[in-house]
Amino acid sequence: MIPAARQPAGARPHSEEAMTMWYYQHNNEQIGPLEQAQFEALIAAGTIGPRTLVRAEGMDDWQPAAASPAASWLGTGTASDAGVDAAAARPLTRVSEPSPLEQARMLEAWFLLFWISLALGIPLTFVVVGLAGLAAAVLLYCFMLYRLWELIPPARARTTPGRAVGFLFLPLYNLYWNFIAFWGLAKALNRELQSAGITGRDVDERLALAYCVLICLAIVPEVGLLALIAALVLWIVLVKQMKDAGVALLLAEAATSGVLPESADGDAVGRGTAS
C-alpha cells in the first residue's frame, strides 16, 4: 500500500474555498473567472477595492468587496501565497486612494471653491476676473460630478464618470446628456442613500429634472434669459444637495470601515484626525 503524500509544513490545504473562482466588475464589464491567488493579487495591487462589486461561484448577487467573503483580504497589501512567487507576495509600496473621510473633505473643499468662484464670477461677468471665476466654477463642478459618479457602483450606474463629464462638452448633445449625467445622478445618489439607510440627504429629483428642462429652454430666444437665470439658481441648490449626499455616503463608508464612529455626523468632515 502506497502511503499518502505528506503536505509540507505550513502548506495551505486544497480546500473548497481555495478552489473557488472569483469575478469582479470593471466599467460595467465582468472580469473572470479568477483563481483566489489571482484575485488576492488584484486586491493587493489596488485594482479591486472595498467598493468594487465582486462575486464568487455559488453567489447569487454581486456584492461590494468589503461586504463579501473577500473582505478579510482587503487592506493586507500582499498577495496570496498560493501560486504566487515570493516577489509578488512581498508588501506592495503604492500610493493608495484617499480614505472615504479624506474624499468627503475633498468634496466639501471643492464645493466651497465652487461657491466662491460663482460669487466672484457672476457679478463680474463682463471683465476678465469674472470670466475666470465662472470657468473655475465649471471646472470644479466637473470635478464634483466625476467624483460623485464614482460613488455609484458600476452595476447600478447608467454611465461612467468619464462619460458623465466628457459628453457634457459636446454641443447640442449635452442638452440630452444633462438628463443622464445630472438628473440620472440625482436618482442614483438617492438609491445609494436608501440602500445605505441614510435619511435627510436626498437630492430633489424633480428639481434636477426641472434644471435639465430649463437648460434646454435657455436656447429659445423668447425665454432663454429667464430660463438661464432659473437654471443657475437650481444648479447651485442641486450641486449643494448632491455634494451633501456624496459626503453622507462617504461618511457612512468611513464609519463602516472603523475610521469614523458610527454616531459621527457631517461636522467630522471639517475636523482633523488626532495624530
XYZ file of N, CA and C in Angstrom:
825
model
N 0.856 -1.197 0.000
C 0.000 0.000 0.000
C 0.887 1.240 0.000
N 0.600 2.170 -0.895
C 1.414 3.377 -1.017
C 0.938 4.409 -0.012
N 1.821 4.915 0.852
C 1.373 5.890 1.855
C 0.974 7.199 1.193
N 0.029 7.886 1.826
C -0.429 9.182 1.299
C 0.688 10.195 1.401
N 0.776 11.035 0.386
C 1.813 12.075 0.373
C 1.550 13.080 1.474
N 2.637 13.473 2.138
C 2.519 14.456 3.218
C 2.661 15.857 2.650
N 1.872 16.794 3.206
C 1.984 18.192 2.800
C 3.127 18.838 3.548
N 3.898 19.707 2.892
C 4.945 20.438 3.603
C 4.349 21.250 4.737
N 5.188 21.465 5.754
C 4.718 22.251 6.900
C 4.297 23.630 6.437
N 3.146 24.096 6.915
C 2.667 25.436 6.588
C 1.944 25.516 5.268
N 1.847 24.398 4.531
C 1.182 24.446 3.228
C -0.311 24.613 3.424
N -0.935 25.322 2.510
C -2.367 25.549 2.589
C -3.094 24.360 1.993
N -4.045 23.758 2.709
C -4.769 22.610 2.175
C -5.596 23.017 0.971
N -5.810 22.034 0.080
C -6.604 22.310 -1.106
C -8.079 22.255 -0.716
N -8.526 23.268 -0.049
C -9.907 23.314 0.416
C -10.813 23.784 -0.708
N -12.064 23.611 -0.478
C -13.052 24.064 -1.455
C -12.975 25.568 -1.631
N -12.677 26.313 -0.521
C -12.592 27.768 -0.590
C -11.452 28.198 -1.488
N -10.301 27.466 -1.390
C -9.138 27.855 -2.183
C -9.391 27.643 -3.667
N -10.311 26.705 -4.010
C -10.576 26.415 -5.407
C -11.705 27.274 -5.960
N -12.309 28.107 -5.136
C -13.404 28.951 -5.592
C -12.915 29.940 -6.643
N -13.689 30.095 -7.704
C -13.367 31.051 -8.752
C -14.098 32.360 -8.477
N -13.427 33.465 -8.750
C -13.960 34.789 -8.430
C -14.123 35.625 -9.692
N -15.039 36.595 -9.600
C -15.293 37.553 -10.671
C -15.391 38.950 -10.047
N -15.073 39.965 -10.834
C -15.299 41.341 -10.380
C -15.740 42.182 -11.567
N -16.315 43.356 -11.269
C -16.815 44.232 -12.322
C -15.905 45.434 -12.481
N -15.651 45.783 -13.736
C -14.863 46.976 -14.065
C -15.494 47.631 -15.280
N -15.915 48.914 -15.115
C -16.577 49.647 -16.209
C -17.754 48.854 -16.769
N -18.569 48.321 -15.846
C -19.778 47.575 -16.202
C -19.491 46.281 -16.959
N -18.270 45.786 -16.899
C -17.922 44.523 -17.532
C -17.487 43.513 -16.475
N -17.884 42.245 -16.682
C -17.484 41.180 -15.764
C -16.101 40.678 -16.139
N -15.208 40.645 -15.159
C -13.859 40.126 -15.351
C -13.740 38.817 -14.577
N -13.266 37.770 -15.224
C -13.108 36.485 -14.567
C -13.447 35.349 -15.520
N -13.351 34.114 -15.061
C -13.091 33.694 -13.678
C -11.622 33.817 -13.290
N -11.397 34.056 -11.992
C -10.053 34.198 -11.448
C -9.886 33.246 -10.273
N -8.723 32.619 -10.191
C -8.416 31.822 -9.010
C -8.193 32.746 -7.821
N -8.285 32.189 -6.623
C -8.163 33.014 -5.422
C -6.834 33.757 -5.385
N -5.751 33.097 -5.788
C -4.437 33.744 -5.767
C -4.410 34.959 -6.684
N -5.004 34.817 -7.878
C -5.068 35.947 -8.804
C -5.943 37.057 -8.237
N -7.040 36.661 -7.618
C -7.978 37.629 -7.055
C -7.323 38.437 -5.936
N -6.609 37.750 -5.040
C -5.929 38.447 -3.947
C -4.812 39.342 -4.470
N -4.151 38.920 -5.536
C -3.096 39.752 -6.120
C -3.671 41.053 -6.663
N -4.868 41.001 -7.252
C -5.522 42.213 -7.750
C -5.930 43.124 -6.599
N -6.325 42.534 -5.472
C -6.627 43.335 -4.286
C -5.370 44.030 -3.795
N -4.271 43.281 -3.731
C -3.007 43.853 -3.266
C -2.524 44.963 -4.184
N -2.808 44.846 -5.485
C -2.373 45.859 -6.450
C -3.288 47.070 -6.472
N -4.425 46.997 -5.761
C -5.352 48.118 -5.727
C -6.370 48.104 -6.844
N -6.326 47.090 -7.717
C -7.301 47.003 -8.807
C -8.698 46.747 -8.268
N -8.782 45.926 -7.242
C -10.053 45.642 -6.576
C -10.036 46.338 -5.226
N -10.996 47.230 -5.009
C -11.084 47.973 -3.758
C -12.327 47.605 -2.975
N -12.552 48.255 -1.835
C -13.698 47.909 -0.986
C -15.044 48.046 -1.685
N -15.165 49.025 -2.624
C -16.450 49.244 -3.284
C -16.596 48.476 -4.596
N -15.546 47.784 -5.025
C -15.632 47.009 -6.265
C -16.637 45.871 -6.096
N -17.534 45.719 -7.051
C -18.514 44.638 -6.984
C -17.844 43.322 -7.368
N -18.009 42.324 -6.505
C -17.376 41.027 -6.716
C -18.410 39.925 -6.538
N -18.062 38.762 -7.046
C -18.951 37.600 -6.914
C -18.105 36.339 -6.998
N -18.387 35.397 -6.131
C -17.738 34.091 -6.179
C -18.716 33.070 -6.740
N -18.182 31.984 -7.252
C -19.053 30.914 -7.729
C -19.973 30.473 -6.599
N -21.252 30.379 -6.917
C -22.224 29.994 -5.909
C -22.972 31.167 -5.317
N -22.463 32.394 -5.501
C -23.151 33.588 -5.012
C -24.188 34.021 -6.036
N -25.376 34.402 -5.555
C -26.452 34.803 -6.461
C -26.281 36.234 -6.955
N -25.803 37.132 -6.083
C -25.757 38.552 -6.414
C -24.340 39.093 -6.282
N -24.115 40.217 -6.959
C -22.866 40.951 -6.802
C -22.882 41.690 -5.473
N -21.733 41.786 -4.841
C -21.603 42.497 -3.567
C -20.351 43.359 -3.594
N -20.369 44.509 -2.869
C -19.103 45.235 -2.689
C -18.097 44.331 -1.995
N -16.848 44.426 -2.389
C -15.833 43.534 -1.827
C -15.806 43.598 -0.305
N -16.023 44.802 0.257
C -15.975 44.966 1.709
C -17.101 44.230 2.416
N -18.188 43.909 1.685
C -19.319 43.213 2.291
C -19.389 41.754 1.849
N -18.367 41.287 1.168
C -18.353 39.923 0.641
C -17.402 39.049 1.453
N -17.368 37.746 1.171
C -16.382 36.890 1.856
C -14.940 37.304 1.604
N -14.707 38.138 0.589
C -13.341 38.599 0.299
C -12.914 39.758 1.188
N -13.792 40.199 2.092
C -13.475 41.365 2.928
C -12.217 41.155 3.760
N -11.973 39.904 4.170
C -10.805 39.642 5.024
C -9.492 39.820 4.278
N -9.541 39.859 2.947
C -8.311 40.025 2.169
C -8.002 41.486 1.884
N -8.956 42.380 2.146
C -8.754 43.796 1.835
C -7.779 44.425 2.810
N -6.944 45.293 2.304
C -6.036 46.052 3.150
C -4.839 45.283 3.636
N -4.651 44.057 3.114
C -3.485 43.288 3.567
C -2.216 43.752 2.907
N -2.322 44.294 1.655
C -1.156 44.786 0.927
C -0.275 43.683 0.389
N -0.689 42.400 0.537
C 0.107 41.295 -0.001
C -0.782 40.386 -0.804
N -0.179 39.670 -1.702
C -0.908 38.685 -2.477
C -0.933 37.378 -1.712
N -1.831 36.482 -2.125
C -1.891 35.162 -1.500
C -0.615 34.394 -1.790
N -0.280 33.479 -0.883
C 0.921 32.682 -1.098
C 0.640 31.446 -1.944
N -0.604 31.301 -2.397
C -0.939 30.127 -3.201
C -0.733 30.436 -4.668
N 0.315 29.861 -5.231
C 0.568 30.018 -6.656
C 1.184 31.338 -7.026
N 1.633 32.151 -6.076
C 2.242 33.440 -6.362
C 3.675 33.392 -5.880
N 4.608 33.868 -6.672
C 6.008 33.767 -6.289
C 6.334 34.713 -5.149
N 7.524 34.567 -4.590
C 7.893 35.331 -3.400
C 7.914 36.817 -3.658
N 8.315 37.223 -4.855
C 8.369 38.659 -5.152
C 6.983 39.263 -5.122
N 5.998 38.525 -5.647
C 4.633 39.046 -5.662
C 4.022 39.031 -4.282
N 4.559 38.179 -3.393
C 3.992 38.070 -2.057
C 4.509 39.133 -1.108
N 5.520 39.916 -1.506
C 6.029 40.968 -0.630
C 5.047 42.124 -0.596
N 4.980 42.860 0.517
C 4.086 44.018 0.572
C 4.405 44.982 -0.556
N 3.335 45.527 -1.149
C 3.498 46.449 -2.261
C 3.535 47.879 -1.744
N 4.455 48.667 -2.270
C 4.518 50.084 -1.932
C 3.840 50.860 -3.045
N 2.731 51.490 -2.740
C 1.993 52.222 -3.754
C 1.257 53.382 -3.094
N 0.836 54.311 -3.901
C 0.040 55.424 -3.396
C -1.408 54.964 -3.361
N -1.968 54.820 -2.177
C -3.336 54.353 -2.047
C -4.304 55.503 -2.292
N -5.535 55.143 -2.659
C -6.534 56.178 -2.878
C -6.921 56.803 -1.547
N -7.384 58.059 -1.570
C -7.747 58.717 -0.316
C -8.821 57.926 0.430
N -8.799 58.032 1.746
C -9.811 57.364 2.555
C -11.162 58.031 2.313
N -12.269 57.343 2.660
C -13.582 57.970 2.494
C -13.687 59.315 3.205
N -13.082 59.432 4.394
C -13.138 60.696 5.126
C -12.384 61.791 4.378
N -11.234 61.450 3.811
C -10.467 62.429 3.030
C -11.222 62.824 1.765
N -11.898 61.875 1.146
C -12.684 62.181 -0.046
C -13.860 63.088 0.295
N -14.472 62.874 1.462
C -15.569 63.744 1.888
C -15.075 65.167 2.101
N -13.916 65.309 2.728
C -13.337 66.642 2.913
C -13.026 67.295 1.564
N -12.576 66.473 0.617
C -12.264 66.995 -0.712
C -13.522 67.552 -1.382
N -14.635 66.814 -1.276
C -15.888 67.296 -1.845
C -16.316 68.612 -1.208
N -16.186 68.691 0.115
C -16.548 69.927 0.814
C -15.686 71.091 0.334
N -14.386 70.855 0.175
C -13.477 71.917 -0.271
C -13.797 72.345 -1.694
N -14.078 71.386 -2.561
C -14.417 71.722 -3.945
C -15.685 72.562 -4.003
N -16.692 72.193 -3.185
C -17.937 72.959 -3.221
C -17.717 74.374 -2.707
N -16.901 74.536 -1.669
C -16.616 75.876 -1.153
C -15.953 76.732 -2.231
N -14.971 76.171 -2.923
C -14.305 76.906 -4.003
C -15.269 77.170 -5.160
N -16.147 76.223 -5.441
C -17.177 76.392 -6.473
C -18.063 77.586 -6.149
N -18.496 77.671 -4.895
C -19.370 78.760 -4.469
C -18.640 80.105 -4.523
N -17.400 80.124 -4.079
C -16.618 81.363 -4.121
C -16.407 81.815 -5.564
N -16.112 80.876 -6.451
C -15.896 81.210 -7.860
C -17.149 81.799 -8.488
N -18.314 81.228 -8.162
C -19.563 81.780 -8.679
C -19.839 83.159 -8.105
N -19.601 83.311 -6.795
C -19.859 84.599 -6.147
C -19.008 85.709 -6.745
N -17.794 85.377 -7.161
C -16.927 86.367 -7.801
C -17.231 86.494 -9.292
N -17.575 85.387 -9.913
C -17.718 85.380 -11.359
C -18.983 86.014 -11.885
N -20.128 85.760 -11.220
C -21.400 86.260 -11.742
C -21.460 87.787 -11.749
N -21.125 88.484 -10.653
C -21.194 89.955 -10.701
C -20.170 90.577 -11.653
N -19.091 89.862 -11.953
C -18.010 90.420 -12.770
C -17.918 89.709 -14.122
N -19.088 89.302 -14.646
C -19.103 88.509 -15.869
C -18.445 89.222 -17.041
N -18.538 90.541 -17.076
C -18.066 91.284 -18.246
C -16.608 91.713 -18.142
N -15.906 91.233 -17.132
C -14.477 91.510 -17.040
C -13.738 90.185 -16.941
N -12.447 90.237 -17.120
C -11.653 89.008 -17.170
C -11.755 88.219 -15.876
N -11.761 88.927 -14.746
C -11.832 88.240 -13.448
C -13.113 87.428 -13.341
N -14.219 88.012 -13.816
C -15.494 87.307 -13.753
C -15.506 86.063 -14.614
N -14.974 86.168 -15.820
C -14.923 85.006 -16.704
C -14.044 83.906 -16.119
N -12.940 84.304 -15.501
C -12.066 83.318 -14.863
C -12.785 82.626 -13.712
N -13.575 83.393 -12.947
C -14.331 82.803 -11.845
C -15.360 81.801 -12.328
N -16.075 82.141 -13.409
C -17.068 81.218 -13.954
C -16.403 79.962 -14.516
N -15.261 80.146 -15.179
C -14.536 78.985 -15.708
C -14.079 78.073 -14.578
N -13.615 78.670 -13.479
C -13.192 77.872 -12.324
C -14.375 77.126 -11.722
N -15.546 77.786 -11.670
C -16.736 77.140 -11.120
C -17.139 75.936 -11.965
N -17.090 76.084 -13.294
C -17.435 74.968 -14.181
C -16.443 73.818 -13.998
N -15.168 74.144 -13.880
C -14.150 73.109 -13.691
C -14.371 72.359 -12.378
N -14.649 73.090 -11.309
C -14.890 72.456 -10.010
C -16.162 71.615 -10.040
N -17.165 72.090 -10.761
C -18.393 71.310 -10.927
C -18.089 69.977 -11.607
N -17.234 70.008 -12.627
C -16.857 68.774 -13.323
C -16.116 67.822 -12.385
N -15.238 68.372 -11.537
C -14.544 67.540 -10.553
C -15.552 66.829 -9.649
N -16.521 67.614 -9.131
C -17.507 67.041 -8.214
C -18.390 66.022 -8.920
N -18.815 66.343 -10.145
C -19.673 65.419 -10.886
C -18.963 64.088 -11.111
N -17.703 64.149 -11.496
C -16.912 62.929 -11.716
C -16.806 62.126 -10.421
N -16.481 62.814 -9.334
C -16.291 62.116 -8.054
C -17.590 61.505 -7.563
N -18.708 62.205 -7.738
C -19.990 61.689 -7.276
C -20.415 60.464 -8.088
N -20.145 60.456 -9.383
C -20.465 59.271 -10.181
C -19.590 58.091 -9.780
N -18.375 58.364 -9.284
C -17.523 57.274 -8.810
C -18.123 56.575 -7.596
N -18.999 57.253 -6.869
C -19.620 56.649 -5.690
C -20.710 55.651 -6.060
N -21.136 55.659 -7.320
C -22.195 54.744 -7.753
C -21.551 53.454 -8.255
N -21.876 52.296 -7.672
C -21.298 51.031 -8.148
C -21.576 50.833 -9.633
N -20.599 50.355 -10.391
C -20.778 50.209 -11.846
C -22.024 49.433 -12.243
N -22.386 48.413 -11.464
C -23.548 47.598 -11.821
C -24.847 48.384 -11.729
N -24.849 49.486 -10.962
C -26.059 50.283 -10.801
C -25.933 51.659 -11.448
N -24.840 51.911 -12.147
C -24.612 53.218 -12.775
C -25.031 53.179 -14.235
N -25.713 54.220 -14.671
C -26.158 54.279 -16.065
C -25.020 54.669 -17.001
N -23.987 55.305 -16.458
C -22.845 55.707 -17.260
C -21.594 55.658 -16.397
N -20.463 55.958 -16.986
C -19.203 56.004 -16.244
C -18.889 57.448 -15.868
N -18.051 57.675 -14.865
C -17.698 59.056 -14.502
C -17.106 59.844 -15.668
N -16.246 59.211 -16.458
C -15.627 59.906 -17.577
C -16.631 60.339 -18.625
N -17.572 59.462 -18.949
C -18.601 59.822 -19.925
C -19.549 60.869 -19.363
N -19.883 60.739 -18.090
C -20.803 61.699 -17.481
C -20.299 63.122 -17.654
N -19.003 63.317 -17.463
C -18.417 64.657 -17.593
C -18.085 64.976 -19.047
N -17.456 64.058 -19.740
C -16.960 64.334 -21.087
C -18.047 64.684 -22.080
N -19.181 63.973 -22.035
C -20.241 64.211 -23.012
C -20.950 65.545 -22.787
N -20.764 66.164 -21.629
C -21.357 67.483 -21.388
C -20.694 68.568 -22.232
N -19.536 68.274 -22.809
C -18.826 69.256 -23.627
C -19.138 69.098 -25.118
N -20.084 68.215 -25.465
C -20.488 68.043 -26.859
C -21.665 68.967 -27.154
N -21.502 69.940 -28.047
C -22.586 70.889 -28.343
C -23.866 70.173 -28.770
N -24.993 70.689 -28.304
C -26.334 70.180 -28.572
C -26.574 68.819 -27.922
N -25.672 67.876 -28.112
C -25.849 66.574 -27.468
C -25.887 66.723 -25.952
N -25.182 67.750 -25.441
C -25.157 67.930 -23.990
C -26.527 68.309 -23.434
N -27.424 68.841 -24.280
C -28.780 69.140 -23.814
C -29.483 67.852 -23.400
N -29.298 66.804 -24.206
C -29.839 65.492 -23.834
C -29.042 64.874 -22.697
N -27.712 65.000 -22.759
C -26.861 64.300 -21.807
C -27.042 64.806 -20.381
N -27.490 66.042 -20.215
C -27.774 66.547 -18.869
C -28.781 65.665 -18.146
N -29.742 65.129 -18.896
C -30.748 64.265 -18.277
C -30.108 62.982 -17.739
N -29.019 62.538 -18.355
C -28.317 61.337 -17.900
C -27.337 61.681 -16.782
N -26.481 62.671 -17.043
C -25.381 62.968 -16.115
C -25.851 63.680 -14.860
N -26.906 64.490 -14.951
C -27.334 65.299 -13.801
C -28.586 64.719 -13.146
N -29.657 64.621 -13.893
C -30.885 64.027 -13.343
C -30.634 62.566 -12.974
N -29.904 61.859 -13.834
C -29.581 60.466 -13.531
C -28.747 60.322 -12.274
N -27.840 61.272 -12.044
C -27.026 61.226 -10.825
C -27.886 61.443 -9.591
N -28.851 62.363 -9.684
C -29.746 62.602 -8.550
C -30.469 61.317 -8.162
N -30.982 60.605 -9.162
C -31.696 59.354 -8.874
C -30.750 58.278 -8.347
N -29.554 58.207 -8.920
C -28.592 57.189 -8.479
C -28.139 57.436 -7.043
N -27.881 58.695 -6.696
C -27.474 59.015 -5.325
C -28.580 58.669 -4.337
N -29.828 58.960 -4.705
C -30.940 58.637 -3.809
C -31.060 57.131 -3.592
N -30.817 56.353 -4.641
C -30.860 54.889 -4.473
C -29.767 54.417 -3.524
N -28.562 54.995 -3.654
C -27.468 54.598 -2.770
C -27.751 55.016 -1.329
N -28.331 56.205 -1.149
C -28.688 56.655 0.199
C -29.709 55.717 0.824
N -30.715 55.332 0.038
C -31.732 54.417 0.546
C -31.124 53.065 0.886
N -30.234 52.582 0.023
C -29.588 51.292 0.267
C -28.743 51.324 1.531
N -28.117 52.479 1.812
C -27.268 52.611 2.997
C -28.063 52.985 4.245
N -29.370 53.203 4.103
C -30.196 53.569 5.250
C -29.970 54.988 5.730
N -29.556 55.882 4.830
C -29.280 57.281 5.186
C -30.497 58.123 4.839
N -30.967 58.909 5.788
C -32.124 59.771 5.566
C -31.727 61.236 5.718
N -32.543 62.109 5.134
C -32.328 63.542 5.283
C -31.295 64.128 4.346
N -30.777 63.358 3.408
C -29.769 63.860 2.471
C -30.180 63.615 1.021
N -31.472 63.389 0.791
C -31.943 63.099 -0.560
C -31.765 64.303 -1.482
N -31.531 64.010 -2.750
C -31.479 65.034 -3.791
C -32.876 65.154 -4.395
N -33.361 66.374 -4.588
C -34.693 66.592 -5.145
C -34.671 66.241 -6.632
N -35.223 65.092 -6.976
C -35.187 64.629 -8.363
C -36.035 65.507 -9.275
N -37.127 66.059 -8.748
C -37.974 66.921 -9.577
C -37.258 68.221 -9.929
N -36.515 68.768 -8.968
C -35.731 69.963 -9.269
C -34.633 69.654 -10.282
N -34.029 68.477 -10.163
C -32.989 68.086 -11.122
C -33.566 67.968 -12.529
N -34.766 67.403 -12.637
C -35.425 67.316 -13.941
C -35.766 68.708 -14.461
N -36.264 69.572 -13.570
C -36.597 70.942 -13.977
C -35.360 71.681 -14.476
N -34.217 71.468 -13.818
C -32.972 72.104 -14.259
C -32.630 71.679 -15.686
N -32.738 70.393 -15.976
C -32.409 69.899 -17.318
C -33.341 70.491 -18.373
N -34.620 70.621 -18.027
C -35.580 71.221 -18.962
C -35.257 72.693 -19.186
N -34.919 73.413 -18.115
C -34.592 74.837 -18.237
C -33.348 75.058 -19.093
N -32.374 74.165 -18.989
C -31.178 74.279 -19.829
C -31.557 74.165 -21.303
N -32.508 73.285 -21.609
C -32.977 73.172 -22.996
C -33.706 74.440 -23.432
N -34.504 75.019 -22.535
C -35.247 76.237 -22.867
C -34.334 77.447 -22.988
N -33.140 77.366 -22.429
C -32.230 78.511 -22.450
C -31.785 78.880 -23.861
N -31.939 77.969 -24.816
C -31.547 78.284 -26.194
C -32.708 78.877 -26.999
N -33.886 78.974 -26.376
C -35.051 79.568 -27.048
C -35.000 81.077 -26.849
N -34.968 81.871 -27.911
C -34.758 83.322 -27.776
C -35.754 84.019 -26.854
N -37.040 83.688 -26.940
C -38.052 84.427 -26.186
C -37.933 84.228 -24.676
N -37.518 83.049 -24.255
C -37.496 82.745 -22.819
C -36.103 82.368 -22.337
N -35.119 82.468 -23.212
C -33.789 81.959 -22.897
C -33.158 82.562 -21.664
N -33.227 83.892 -21.525
C -32.562 84.548 -20.401
C -33.200 84.158 -19.076
N -34.540 84.187 -19.030
C -35.227 83.810 -17.786
C -34.956 82.345 -17.439
N -34.967 81.487 -18.447
C -34.696 80.066 -18.203
C -33.281 79.869 -17.689
N -32.331 80.637 -18.233
C -30.938 80.502 -17.808
C -30.753 80.944 -16.359
N -31.420 82.038 -15.977
C -31.319 82.513 -14.590
C -31.915 81.482 -13.630
N -33.106 80.966 -13.992
C -33.739 79.953 -13.139
C -32.877 78.694 -13.054
N -32.278 78.297 -14.183
C -31.417 77.113 -14.191
C -30.194 77.320 -13.310
N -29.643 78.539 -13.312
C -28.469 78.825 -12.488
C -28.790 78.667 -11.003
N -29.961 79.170 -10.600
C -30.365 79.046 -9.195
C -30.522 77.570 -8.815
N -31.228 76.817 -9.664
C -31.418 75.390 -9.377
C -30.091 74.642 -9.388
N -29.199 75.035 -10.272
C -27.882 74.391 -10.368
C -27.139 74.480 -9.045
N -27.117 75.684 -8.468
C -26.406 75.883 -7.199
C -27.048 75.049 -6.093
N -28.385 75.089 -6.022
C -29.098 74.337 -4.984
C -28.840 72.839 -5.124
N -28.907 72.338 -6.344
C -28.780 70.898 -6.570
C -27.349 70.402 -6.404
N -26.374 71.203 -6.815
C -24.979 70.797 -6.589
C -24.717 70.678 -5.094
N -25.290 71.595 -4.302
C -25.163 71.512 -2.837
C -25.804 70.222 -2.320
N -27.003 69.898 -2.810
C -27.670 68.673 -2.366
C -26.868 67.428 -2.751
N -26.344 67.416 -3.963
C -25.565 66.260 -4.411
C -24.275 66.119 -3.617
N -23.641 67.245 -3.331
C -22.428 67.200 -2.506
C -22.744 66.636 -1.133
N -23.841 67.091 -0.527
C -24.222 66.592 0.800
C -24.521 65.095 0.762
N -25.172 64.642 -0.308
C -25.463 63.211 -0.438
C -24.175 62.408 -0.562
N -23.241 62.904 -1.364
C -21.965 62.212 -1.517
C -21.179 62.156 -0.226
N -21.158 63.267 0.507
C -20.453 63.298 1.792
C -21.088 62.307 2.765
N -22.427 62.240 2.776
C -23.110 61.303 3.672
C -22.737 59.859 3.346
N -22.661 59.524 2.067
C -22.272 58.164 1.675
C -20.834 57.862 2.078
N -19.946 58.829 1.901
C -18.541 58.621 2.256
C -18.362 58.496 3.766
N -19.103 59.298 4.538
C -19.014 59.193 5.998
C -19.567 57.856 6.485
N -20.622 57.380 5.829
C -21.162 56.067 6.195
C -20.140 54.974 5.912
N -19.439 55.100 4.796
C -18.394 54.121 4.481
C -17.246 54.210 5.474
N -16.898 55.444 5.874
C -15.828 55.614 6.857
C -16.216 54.993 8.190
N -17.487 55.164 8.582
C -17.950 54.573 9.840
C -17.927 53.050 9.769
N -18.312 52.503 8.611
C -18.315 51.052 8.440
C -16.912 50.473 8.524
N -15.942 51.215 7.981
C -14.558 50.731 7.982
C -13.841 51.007 9.293
N -14.528 51.675 10.233
C -13.930 51.937 11.535
C -13.124 53.208 11.604
N -13.059 53.983 10.508
C -12.309 55.238 10.515
C -13.051 56.306 11.290
N -14.374 56.226 11.291
C -15.211 57.243 11.911
C -16.229 56.553 12.797
N -16.497 57.041 14.006
C -17.540 56.452 14.832
C -18.877 56.516 14.118
N -19.700 55.494 14.292
C -20.979 55.443 13.603
C -21.887 56.590 13.988
N -21.679 57.211 15.148
C -22.532 58.303 15.585
C -22.084 59.639 15.047
N -20.944 59.674 14.333
C -20.418 60.947 13.858
C -21.293 61.499 12.761
N -21.400 62.846 12.693
C -22.189 63.482 11.650
C -21.275 64.219 10.708
N -21.903 65.053 9.847
C -21.144 65.743 8.827
C -20.105 66.680 9.373
N -20.207 67.115 10.658
C -19.209 68.023 11.217
C -17.832 67.388 11.253
N -17.792 66.049 11.248
C -16.496 65.370 11.329
C -15.650 65.624 10.098
N -16.289 66.024 9.011
C -15.539 66.263 7.787
C -14.583 67.417 7.968
N -14.989 68.399 8.738
C -14.153 69.573 8.906
C -13.128 69.451 9.998
N -13.134 68.319 10.724
C -12.187 68.180 11.815
C -11.052 67.276 11.414
N -9.879 67.589 11.811
C -8.721 66.735 11.542
C -8.711 65.567 12.492
N -8.007 64.527 12.111
C -7.875 63.372 12.986
C -6.690 63.567 13.903
N -6.806 63.021 15.076
C -5.726 63.171 16.046
C -4.538 62.358 15.614
N -3.366 62.932 15.747
C -2.150 62.225 15.336
C -1.484 61.592 16.536
